[in-house]
Short mmCIF file of C-alpha atoms (C1' of nucleotides) in Angstrom, two decimals:
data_model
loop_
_atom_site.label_atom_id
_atom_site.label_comp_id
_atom_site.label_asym_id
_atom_site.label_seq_id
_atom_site.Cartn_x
_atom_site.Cartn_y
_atom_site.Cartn_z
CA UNK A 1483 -14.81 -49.37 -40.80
CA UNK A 1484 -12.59 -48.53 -37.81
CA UNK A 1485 -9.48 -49.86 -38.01
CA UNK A 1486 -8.38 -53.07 -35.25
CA UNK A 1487 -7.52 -52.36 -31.91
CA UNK A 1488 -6.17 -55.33 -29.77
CA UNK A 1489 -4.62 -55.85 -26.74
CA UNK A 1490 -2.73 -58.71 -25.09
CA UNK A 1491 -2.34 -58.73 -21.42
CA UNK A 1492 -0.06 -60.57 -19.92
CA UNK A 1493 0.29 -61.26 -15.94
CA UNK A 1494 4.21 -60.94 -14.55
CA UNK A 1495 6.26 -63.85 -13.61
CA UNK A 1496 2.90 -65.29 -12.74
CA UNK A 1497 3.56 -68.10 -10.26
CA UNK A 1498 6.33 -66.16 -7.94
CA UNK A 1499 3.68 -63.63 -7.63
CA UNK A 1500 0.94 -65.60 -6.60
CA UNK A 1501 3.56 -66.65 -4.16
CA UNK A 1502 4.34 -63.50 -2.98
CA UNK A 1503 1.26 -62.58 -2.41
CA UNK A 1504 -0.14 -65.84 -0.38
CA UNK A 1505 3.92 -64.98 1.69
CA UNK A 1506 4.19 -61.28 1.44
CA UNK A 1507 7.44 -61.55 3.50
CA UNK A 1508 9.02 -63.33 0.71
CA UNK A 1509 9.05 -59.53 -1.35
CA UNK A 1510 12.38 -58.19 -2.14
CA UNK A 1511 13.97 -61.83 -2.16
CA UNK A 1512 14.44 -64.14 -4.93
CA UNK A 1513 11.32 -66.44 -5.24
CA UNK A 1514 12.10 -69.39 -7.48
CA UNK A 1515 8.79 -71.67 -8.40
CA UNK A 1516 9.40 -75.26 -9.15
CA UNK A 1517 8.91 -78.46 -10.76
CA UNK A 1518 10.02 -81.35 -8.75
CA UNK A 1519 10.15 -84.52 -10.36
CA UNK A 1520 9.90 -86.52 -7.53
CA UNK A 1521 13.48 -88.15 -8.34
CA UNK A 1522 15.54 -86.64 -6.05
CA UNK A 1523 15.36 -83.80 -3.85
CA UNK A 1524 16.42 -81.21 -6.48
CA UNK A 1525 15.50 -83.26 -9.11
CA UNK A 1526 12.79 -80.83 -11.77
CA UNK A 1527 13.11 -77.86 -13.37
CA UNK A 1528 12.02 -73.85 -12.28
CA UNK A 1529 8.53 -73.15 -13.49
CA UNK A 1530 8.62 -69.22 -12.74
CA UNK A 1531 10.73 -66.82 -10.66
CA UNK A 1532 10.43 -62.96 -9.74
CA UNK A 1533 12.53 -60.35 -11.25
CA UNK A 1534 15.55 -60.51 -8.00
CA UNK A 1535 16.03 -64.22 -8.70
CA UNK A 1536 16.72 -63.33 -12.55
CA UNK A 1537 19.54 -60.94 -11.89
CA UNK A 1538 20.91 -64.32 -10.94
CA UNK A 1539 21.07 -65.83 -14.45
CA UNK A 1540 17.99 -67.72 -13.35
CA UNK A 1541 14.49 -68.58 -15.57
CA UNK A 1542 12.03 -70.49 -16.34
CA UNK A 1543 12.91 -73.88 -17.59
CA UNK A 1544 16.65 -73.97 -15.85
CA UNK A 1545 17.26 -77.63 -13.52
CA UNK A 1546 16.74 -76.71 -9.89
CA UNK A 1547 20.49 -77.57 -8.62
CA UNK A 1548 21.20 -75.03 -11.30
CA UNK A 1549 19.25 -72.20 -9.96
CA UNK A 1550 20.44 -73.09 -6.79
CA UNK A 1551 23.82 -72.94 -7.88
CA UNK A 1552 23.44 -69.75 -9.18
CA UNK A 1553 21.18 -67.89 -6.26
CA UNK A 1554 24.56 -68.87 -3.97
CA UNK A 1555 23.85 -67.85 -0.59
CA UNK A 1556 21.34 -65.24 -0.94
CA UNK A 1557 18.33 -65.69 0.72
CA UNK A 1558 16.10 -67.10 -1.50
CA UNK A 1559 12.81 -68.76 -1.44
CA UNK A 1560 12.20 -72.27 -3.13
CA UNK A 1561 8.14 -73.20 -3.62
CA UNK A 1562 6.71 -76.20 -4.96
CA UNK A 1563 3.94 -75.15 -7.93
CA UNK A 1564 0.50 -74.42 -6.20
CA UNK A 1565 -1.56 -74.80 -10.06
CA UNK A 1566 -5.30 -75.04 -8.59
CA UNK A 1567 -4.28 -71.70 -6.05
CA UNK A 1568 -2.91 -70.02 -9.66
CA UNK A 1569 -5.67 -71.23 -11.22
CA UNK A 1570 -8.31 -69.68 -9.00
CA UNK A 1571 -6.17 -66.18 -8.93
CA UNK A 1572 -6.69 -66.68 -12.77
CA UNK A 1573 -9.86 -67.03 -13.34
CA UNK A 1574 -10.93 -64.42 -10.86
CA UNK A 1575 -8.94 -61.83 -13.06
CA UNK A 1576 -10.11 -63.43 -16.51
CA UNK A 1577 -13.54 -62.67 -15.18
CA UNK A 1578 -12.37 -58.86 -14.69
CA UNK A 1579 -10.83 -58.66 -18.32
CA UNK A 1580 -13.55 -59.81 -19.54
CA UNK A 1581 -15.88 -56.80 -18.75
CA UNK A 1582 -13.90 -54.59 -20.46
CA UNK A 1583 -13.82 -54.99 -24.32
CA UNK A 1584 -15.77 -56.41 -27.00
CA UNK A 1585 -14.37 -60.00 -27.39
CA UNK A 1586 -12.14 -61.90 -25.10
CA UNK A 1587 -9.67 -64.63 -25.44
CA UNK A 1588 -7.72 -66.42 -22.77
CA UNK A 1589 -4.45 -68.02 -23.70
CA UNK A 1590 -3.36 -69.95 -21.23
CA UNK A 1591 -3.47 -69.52 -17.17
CA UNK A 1592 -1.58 -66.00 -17.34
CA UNK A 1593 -2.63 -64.50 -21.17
CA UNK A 1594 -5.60 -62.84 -22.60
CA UNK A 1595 -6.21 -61.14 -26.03
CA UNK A 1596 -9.29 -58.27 -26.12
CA UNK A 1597 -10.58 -56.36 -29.04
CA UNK A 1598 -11.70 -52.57 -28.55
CA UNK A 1599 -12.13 -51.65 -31.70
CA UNK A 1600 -15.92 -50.99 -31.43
CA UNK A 1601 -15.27 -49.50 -27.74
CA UNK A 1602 -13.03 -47.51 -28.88
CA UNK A 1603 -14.53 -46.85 -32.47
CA UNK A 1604 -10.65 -47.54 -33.53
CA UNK A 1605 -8.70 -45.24 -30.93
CA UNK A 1606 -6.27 -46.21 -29.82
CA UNK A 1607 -5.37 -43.61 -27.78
CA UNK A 1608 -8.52 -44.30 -25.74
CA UNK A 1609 -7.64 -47.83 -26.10
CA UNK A 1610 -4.39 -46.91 -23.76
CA UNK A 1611 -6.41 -45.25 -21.44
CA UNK A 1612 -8.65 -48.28 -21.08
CA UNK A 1613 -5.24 -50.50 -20.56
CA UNK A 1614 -4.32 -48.45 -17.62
CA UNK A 1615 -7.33 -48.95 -16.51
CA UNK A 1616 -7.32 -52.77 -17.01
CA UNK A 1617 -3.89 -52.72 -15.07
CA UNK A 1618 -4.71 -50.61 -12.08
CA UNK A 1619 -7.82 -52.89 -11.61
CA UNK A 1620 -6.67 -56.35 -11.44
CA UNK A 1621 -3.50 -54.66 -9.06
CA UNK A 1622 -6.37 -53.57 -6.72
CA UNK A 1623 -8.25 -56.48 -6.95
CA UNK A 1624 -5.42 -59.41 -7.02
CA UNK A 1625 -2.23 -57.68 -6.44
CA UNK A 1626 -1.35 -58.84 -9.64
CA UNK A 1627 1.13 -56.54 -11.89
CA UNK A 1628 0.59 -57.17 -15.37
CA UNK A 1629 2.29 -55.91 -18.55
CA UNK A 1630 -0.12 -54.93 -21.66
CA UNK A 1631 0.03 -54.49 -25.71
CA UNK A 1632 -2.00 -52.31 -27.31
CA UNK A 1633 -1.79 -52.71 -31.11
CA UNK A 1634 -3.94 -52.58 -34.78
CA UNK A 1635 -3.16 -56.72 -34.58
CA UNK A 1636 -2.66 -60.01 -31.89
CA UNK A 1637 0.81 -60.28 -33.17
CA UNK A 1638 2.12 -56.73 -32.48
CA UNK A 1639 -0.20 -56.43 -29.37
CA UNK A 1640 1.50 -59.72 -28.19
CA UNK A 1641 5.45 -58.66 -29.33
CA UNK A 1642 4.35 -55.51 -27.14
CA UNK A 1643 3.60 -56.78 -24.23
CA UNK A 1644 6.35 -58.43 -24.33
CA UNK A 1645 8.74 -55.62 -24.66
CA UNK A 1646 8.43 -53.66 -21.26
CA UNK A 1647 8.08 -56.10 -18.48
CA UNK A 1648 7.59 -56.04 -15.88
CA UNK A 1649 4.39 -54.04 -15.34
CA UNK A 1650 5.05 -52.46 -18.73
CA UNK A 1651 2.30 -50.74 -21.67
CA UNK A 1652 3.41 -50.70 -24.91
CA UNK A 1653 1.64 -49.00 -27.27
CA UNK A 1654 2.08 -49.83 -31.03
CA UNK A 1655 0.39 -46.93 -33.65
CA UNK A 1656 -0.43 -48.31 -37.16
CA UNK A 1657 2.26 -45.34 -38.61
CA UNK A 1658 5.13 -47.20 -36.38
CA UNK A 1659 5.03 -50.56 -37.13
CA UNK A 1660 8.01 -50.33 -39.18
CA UNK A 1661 10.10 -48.60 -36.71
CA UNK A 1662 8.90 -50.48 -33.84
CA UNK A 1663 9.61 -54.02 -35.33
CA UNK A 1664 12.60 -52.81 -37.26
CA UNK A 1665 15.95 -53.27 -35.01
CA UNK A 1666 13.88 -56.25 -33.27
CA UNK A 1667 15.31 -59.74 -32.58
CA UNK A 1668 13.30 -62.53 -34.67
CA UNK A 1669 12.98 -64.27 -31.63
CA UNK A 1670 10.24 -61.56 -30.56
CA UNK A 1671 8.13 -62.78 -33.05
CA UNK A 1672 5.99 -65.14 -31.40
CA UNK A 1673 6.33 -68.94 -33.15
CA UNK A 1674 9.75 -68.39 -33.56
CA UNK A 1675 11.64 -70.30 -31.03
CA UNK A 1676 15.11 -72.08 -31.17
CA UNK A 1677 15.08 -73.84 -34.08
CA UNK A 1678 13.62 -71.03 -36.22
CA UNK A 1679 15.84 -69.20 -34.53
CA UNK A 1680 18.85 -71.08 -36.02
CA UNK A 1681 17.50 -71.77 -39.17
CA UNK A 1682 16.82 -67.99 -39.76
CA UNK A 1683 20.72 -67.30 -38.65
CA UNK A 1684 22.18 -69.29 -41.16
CA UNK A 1685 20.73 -67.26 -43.74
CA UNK A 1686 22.09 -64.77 -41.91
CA UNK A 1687 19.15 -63.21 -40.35
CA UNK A 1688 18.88 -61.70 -37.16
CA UNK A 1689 16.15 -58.87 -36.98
CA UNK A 1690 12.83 -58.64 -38.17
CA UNK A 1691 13.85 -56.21 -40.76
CA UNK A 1692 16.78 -58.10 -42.32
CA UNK A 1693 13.29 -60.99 -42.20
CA UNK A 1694 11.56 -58.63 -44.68
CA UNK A 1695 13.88 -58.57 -47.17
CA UNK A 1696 13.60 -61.95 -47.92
CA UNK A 1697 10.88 -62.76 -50.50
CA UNK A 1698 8.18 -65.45 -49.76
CA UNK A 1699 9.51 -67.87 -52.02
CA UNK A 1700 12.96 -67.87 -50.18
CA UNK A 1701 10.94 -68.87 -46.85
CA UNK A 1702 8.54 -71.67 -48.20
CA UNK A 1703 11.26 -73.50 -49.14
CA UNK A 1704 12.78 -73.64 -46.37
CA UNK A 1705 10.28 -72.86 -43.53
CA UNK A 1706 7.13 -74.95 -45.64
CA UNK A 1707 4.30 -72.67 -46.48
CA UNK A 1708 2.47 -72.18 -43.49
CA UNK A 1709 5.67 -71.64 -41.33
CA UNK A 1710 6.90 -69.28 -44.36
CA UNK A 1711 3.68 -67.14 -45.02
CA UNK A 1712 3.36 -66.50 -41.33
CA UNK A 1713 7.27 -65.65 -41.06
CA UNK A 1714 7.14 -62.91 -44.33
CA UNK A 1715 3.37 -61.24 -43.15
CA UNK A 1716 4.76 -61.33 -39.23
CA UNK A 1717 8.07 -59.16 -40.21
CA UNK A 1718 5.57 -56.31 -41.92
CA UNK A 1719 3.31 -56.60 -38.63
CA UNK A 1720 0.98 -58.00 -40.71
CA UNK A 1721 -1.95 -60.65 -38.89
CA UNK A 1722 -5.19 -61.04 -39.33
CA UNK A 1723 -6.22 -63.36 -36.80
CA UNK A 1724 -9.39 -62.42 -34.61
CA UNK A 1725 -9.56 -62.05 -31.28
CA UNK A 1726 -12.28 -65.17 -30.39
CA UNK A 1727 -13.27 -66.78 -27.59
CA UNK A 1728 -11.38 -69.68 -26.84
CA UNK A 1729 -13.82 -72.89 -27.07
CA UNK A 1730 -13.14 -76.43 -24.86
CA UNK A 1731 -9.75 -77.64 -25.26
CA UNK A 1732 -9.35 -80.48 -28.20
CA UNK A 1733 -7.09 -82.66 -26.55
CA UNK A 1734 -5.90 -83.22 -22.37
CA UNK A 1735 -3.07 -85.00 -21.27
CA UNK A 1736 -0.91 -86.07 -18.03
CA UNK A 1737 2.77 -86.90 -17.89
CA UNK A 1738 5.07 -87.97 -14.89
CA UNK A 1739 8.48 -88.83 -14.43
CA UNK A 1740 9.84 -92.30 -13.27
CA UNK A 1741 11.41 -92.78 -9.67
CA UNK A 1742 14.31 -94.52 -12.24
CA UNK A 1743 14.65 -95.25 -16.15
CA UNK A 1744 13.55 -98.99 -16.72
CA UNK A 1745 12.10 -101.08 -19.41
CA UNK A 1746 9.98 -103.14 -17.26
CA UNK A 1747 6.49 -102.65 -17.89
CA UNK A 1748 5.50 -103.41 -14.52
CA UNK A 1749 7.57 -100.64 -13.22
CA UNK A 1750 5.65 -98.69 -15.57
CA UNK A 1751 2.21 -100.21 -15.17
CA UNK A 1752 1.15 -98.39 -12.04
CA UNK A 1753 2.27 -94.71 -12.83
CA UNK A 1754 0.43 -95.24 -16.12
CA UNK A 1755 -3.23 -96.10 -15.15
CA UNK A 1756 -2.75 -93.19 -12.66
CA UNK A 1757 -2.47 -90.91 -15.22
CA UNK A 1758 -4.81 -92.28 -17.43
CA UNK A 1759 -7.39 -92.64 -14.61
CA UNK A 1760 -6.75 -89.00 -13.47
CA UNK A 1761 -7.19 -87.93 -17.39
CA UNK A 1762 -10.29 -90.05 -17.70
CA UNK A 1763 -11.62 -88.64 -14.55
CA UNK A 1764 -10.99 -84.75 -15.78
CA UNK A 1765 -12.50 -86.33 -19.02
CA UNK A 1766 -15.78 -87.08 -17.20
CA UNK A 1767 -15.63 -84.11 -14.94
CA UNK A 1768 -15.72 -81.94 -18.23
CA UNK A 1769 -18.67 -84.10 -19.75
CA UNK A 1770 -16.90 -84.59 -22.71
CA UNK A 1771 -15.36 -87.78 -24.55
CA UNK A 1772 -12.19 -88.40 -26.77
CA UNK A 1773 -11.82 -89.98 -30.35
CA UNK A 1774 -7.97 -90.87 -29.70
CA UNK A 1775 -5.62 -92.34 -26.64
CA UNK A 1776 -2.49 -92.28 -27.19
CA UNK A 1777 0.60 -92.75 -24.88
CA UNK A 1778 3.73 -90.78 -24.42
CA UNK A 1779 7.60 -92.26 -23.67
CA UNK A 1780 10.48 -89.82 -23.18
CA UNK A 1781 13.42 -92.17 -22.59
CA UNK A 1782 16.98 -92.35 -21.11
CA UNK A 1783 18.07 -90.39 -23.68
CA UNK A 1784 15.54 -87.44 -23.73
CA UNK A 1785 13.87 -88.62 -26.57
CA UNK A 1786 10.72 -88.35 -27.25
CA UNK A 1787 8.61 -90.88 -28.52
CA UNK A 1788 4.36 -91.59 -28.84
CA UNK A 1789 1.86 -94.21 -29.94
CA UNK A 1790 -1.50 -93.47 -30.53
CA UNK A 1791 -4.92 -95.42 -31.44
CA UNK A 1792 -8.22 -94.26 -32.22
CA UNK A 1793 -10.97 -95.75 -30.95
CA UNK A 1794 -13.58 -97.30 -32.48
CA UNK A 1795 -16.43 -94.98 -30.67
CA UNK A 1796 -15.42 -91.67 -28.28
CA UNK A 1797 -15.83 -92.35 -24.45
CA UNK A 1798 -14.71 -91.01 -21.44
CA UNK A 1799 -14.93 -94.12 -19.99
CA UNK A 1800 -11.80 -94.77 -17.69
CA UNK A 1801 -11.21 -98.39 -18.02
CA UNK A 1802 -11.03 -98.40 -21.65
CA UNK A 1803 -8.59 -95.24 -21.54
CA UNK A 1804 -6.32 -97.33 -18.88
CA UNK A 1805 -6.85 -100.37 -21.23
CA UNK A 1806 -6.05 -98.61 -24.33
CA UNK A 1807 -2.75 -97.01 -22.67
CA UNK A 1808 -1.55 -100.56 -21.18
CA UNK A 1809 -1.80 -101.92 -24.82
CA UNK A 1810 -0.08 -99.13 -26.19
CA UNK A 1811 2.35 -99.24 -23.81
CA UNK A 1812 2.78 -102.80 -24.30
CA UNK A 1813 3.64 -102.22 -27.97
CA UNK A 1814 6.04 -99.54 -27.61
CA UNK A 1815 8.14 -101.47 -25.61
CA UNK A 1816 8.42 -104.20 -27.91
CA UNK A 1817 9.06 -102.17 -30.55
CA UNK A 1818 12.03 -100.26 -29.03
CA UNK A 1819 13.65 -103.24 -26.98
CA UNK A 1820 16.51 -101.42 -25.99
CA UNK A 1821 14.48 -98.28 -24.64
CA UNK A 1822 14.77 -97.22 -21.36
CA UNK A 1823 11.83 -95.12 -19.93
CA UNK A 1824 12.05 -91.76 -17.79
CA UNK A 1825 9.09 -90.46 -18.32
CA UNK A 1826 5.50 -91.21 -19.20
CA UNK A 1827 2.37 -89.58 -20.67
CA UNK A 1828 -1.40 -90.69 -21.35
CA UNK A 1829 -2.78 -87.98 -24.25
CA UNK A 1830 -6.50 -87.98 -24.99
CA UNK A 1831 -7.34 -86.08 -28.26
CA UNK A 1832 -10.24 -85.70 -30.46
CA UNK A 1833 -12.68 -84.23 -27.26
CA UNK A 1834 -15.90 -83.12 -28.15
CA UNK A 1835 -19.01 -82.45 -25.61
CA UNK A 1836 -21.27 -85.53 -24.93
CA UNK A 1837 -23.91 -85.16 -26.89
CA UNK A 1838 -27.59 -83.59 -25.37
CA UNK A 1839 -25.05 -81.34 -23.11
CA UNK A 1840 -23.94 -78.59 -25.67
CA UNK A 1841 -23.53 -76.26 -23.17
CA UNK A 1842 -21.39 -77.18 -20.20
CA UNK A 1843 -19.38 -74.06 -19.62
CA UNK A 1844 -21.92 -73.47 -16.82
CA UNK A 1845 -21.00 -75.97 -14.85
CA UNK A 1846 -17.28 -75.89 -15.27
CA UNK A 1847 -14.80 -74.08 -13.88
"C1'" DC B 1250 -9.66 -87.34 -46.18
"C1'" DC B 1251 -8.24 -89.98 -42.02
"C1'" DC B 1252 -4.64 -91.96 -39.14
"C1'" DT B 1253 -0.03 -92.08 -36.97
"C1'" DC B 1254 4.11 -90.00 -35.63
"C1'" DG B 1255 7.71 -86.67 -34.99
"C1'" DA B 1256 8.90 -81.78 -34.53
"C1'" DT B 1257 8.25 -77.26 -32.84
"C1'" DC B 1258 6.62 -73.80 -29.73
"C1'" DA B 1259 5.91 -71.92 -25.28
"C1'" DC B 1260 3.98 -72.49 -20.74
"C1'" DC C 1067 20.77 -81.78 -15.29
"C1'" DC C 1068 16.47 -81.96 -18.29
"C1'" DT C 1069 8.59 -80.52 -15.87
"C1'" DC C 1070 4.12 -80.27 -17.64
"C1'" DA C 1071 0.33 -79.25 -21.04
"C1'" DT C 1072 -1.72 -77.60 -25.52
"C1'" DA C 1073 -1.82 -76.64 -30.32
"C1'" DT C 1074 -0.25 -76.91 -34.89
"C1'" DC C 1075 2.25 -78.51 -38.97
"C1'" DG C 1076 4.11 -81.70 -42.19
"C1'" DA C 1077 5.41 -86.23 -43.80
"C1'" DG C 1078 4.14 -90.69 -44.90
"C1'" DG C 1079 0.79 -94.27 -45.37
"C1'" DG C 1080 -3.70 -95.73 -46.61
#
DNA sequence: CCCTCGATCAC
DNA sequence: CCTCATATCGAGGG
């Protein structure tokens, strides 16, 4: 049995270089991708940027006035997310991936796993040859730069990717693992984010190795057993998860933001059944129904709250999804009477394929 | 075992 | 000042 090679590819700043690519004059200058909210002019948050608009203190997730705060008076370029153009550059380069390796998984619009191990009979020296390969391709073909793990494991092929952007291969050998996650941040590990994060430096924690010195029982407690199995196997570069083929998505959902915070359902009403229309309609599009509606409410406040009911049969059938959401809806805002509403969702969860239509991926995309 | 809801992650 | 979308876990109730 040859032992697991993986790797995780992972396309740079993904957006800004779609964008440089449709604008090719916009290379060299800072290329900021954003979220508007529709509130005000700068109102939304940056989606992506390229690597010049980061030596600004600028990334992804950072208010707009911010970034343009910070970019000063340099030349930069502000877009507006193009997600059906990104989409398309996607898939094209999924499709490429795909030929090489034995299994493929997409994550998302800019990640994909792929096992080699029977390509490469467990090489993974040939494995690194193969990733080189990968990259130069989809650069020919998409003038896309993309940075690529190679690892015995999705976890360290994922942390290694990771590690060398842009445009970076990072090659993990079985024999390293130690010294490769050792001086690491925790935050590398992928599932740790901020609050992990915090919980993990008040017991003094910081690297992965200072992680493996903790024994299992230590991080049930306080992590739950999932959370803490995953946390003590992760810090050894242990995972066993396989590389699979993603299947349809279980759940789909649409959110929007308010032109202003308000409590009146009317001024609700409207942006609502849009969203749960335009869910409905991708709902239909993907022949498939869903078990649960459920509505989302971030308020004045930031927080976030959701009510949910399952229907008595799965459709797809947009007037009971706009019905379900008004009701919903309805009772959230007479159960928090003082809540004022920025932002609403429709959620539709529980999806499965309609039935005599097993296979649809034919006809998607 | 199912439902509802909040929390977390990461895009 | 603070977007959008998906998946997963755990608690609490039934």
């Amino acid at each position: 049995m040859p032992r697991r090679v993986v790797l995780h590819v992972d396309l740079d700043y993904f957006y800004a270089q779609c964008e440089e690519n449709l604008n090719p004059n916009l290379r060299g200058k800072p290329v900021v991708v954003c979220v508007y909210s529709g509130r005000t002019d700068d109102s939304g948050v940056v989606s992506t940027c390229n690597y010049e608009a980061r030596k600004y203190g600028v990334k992804a997730g950072i208010p707009i006035a911010r970034a343009k705060k910070l970019l000063g008076t340099a030349d930069a370029s502000f877009r507006p997310t193009n997600r059906p153009h990104y989409a398309e550059v996607s898939d094209r380069i999924m499709e490429t991936l795909e030929t090489f390796g034995d299994t493929f998984e997409k994550v998302g619009i800019d990640e994909a796993y792929l096992d080699f191990t029977s390509e490469t009979n467990g090489d993974i020296y040939r494995a690194e040859s193969i990733a080189r390969e990968i990259k130069q391709k989809v650069l020919e073909q998409e003038k896309i730069s993309c940075s690529v793990g190679v690892a015995p494991n999705k976890l360290l092929a994922k942390i290694g990717s990771d590690l060398n952007k842009p445009n970076g291969l990072t090659v993990v050998r079985p024999e390293n693992v130690r010294l490769f996650l050792g001086e690491l941040s925790v935050d590398k590990i992928p599932g740790v984010g901020k609050r992990t994060e915090e919980k993990l430096d008040q017991l003094k924690v910081k690297t992965i190795d200072q992680l493996a010195t903790h024994d299992v029982s230590v991080l049930h407690e306080i992590f739950g057993n999932t959370l803490g199995t995953y946390l003590y196997r992760a810090a050894r570069g242990e995972d066993e998860e396989p590389v699979e083929r993603r299947e349809q998505p279980t759940q789909l959902s649409r959110i929007a933001t308010l032109k202003r915070n308000t409590h009146n359902i009317s001024e609700i009403l409207p942006l609502l059944e849009d969203l749960a229309n335009s869910a409905a309609e991708k709902l239909t599009e993907k022949t498939m129904t869903c078990k649960t509606v459920s509505i989302l409410a971030i308020l004045g406040d930031l927080s976030i709250h959701s009510k949910s009911r399952t229907l008595d049969s799965p459709t797809s059938d947009m007037s009971t999804i706009a019905q379900a959401s008004k009701d919903l809806l309805e009772q959230f805002l007479q159960s928090e009477s003082t809540a004022t509403v920025r932002r609403v969702g429709v959620k539709l969860s529980g999806l499965s394929g309609r039935s005599g239509q097993t296979d649809i991926s034919k006809f998607l995309r």
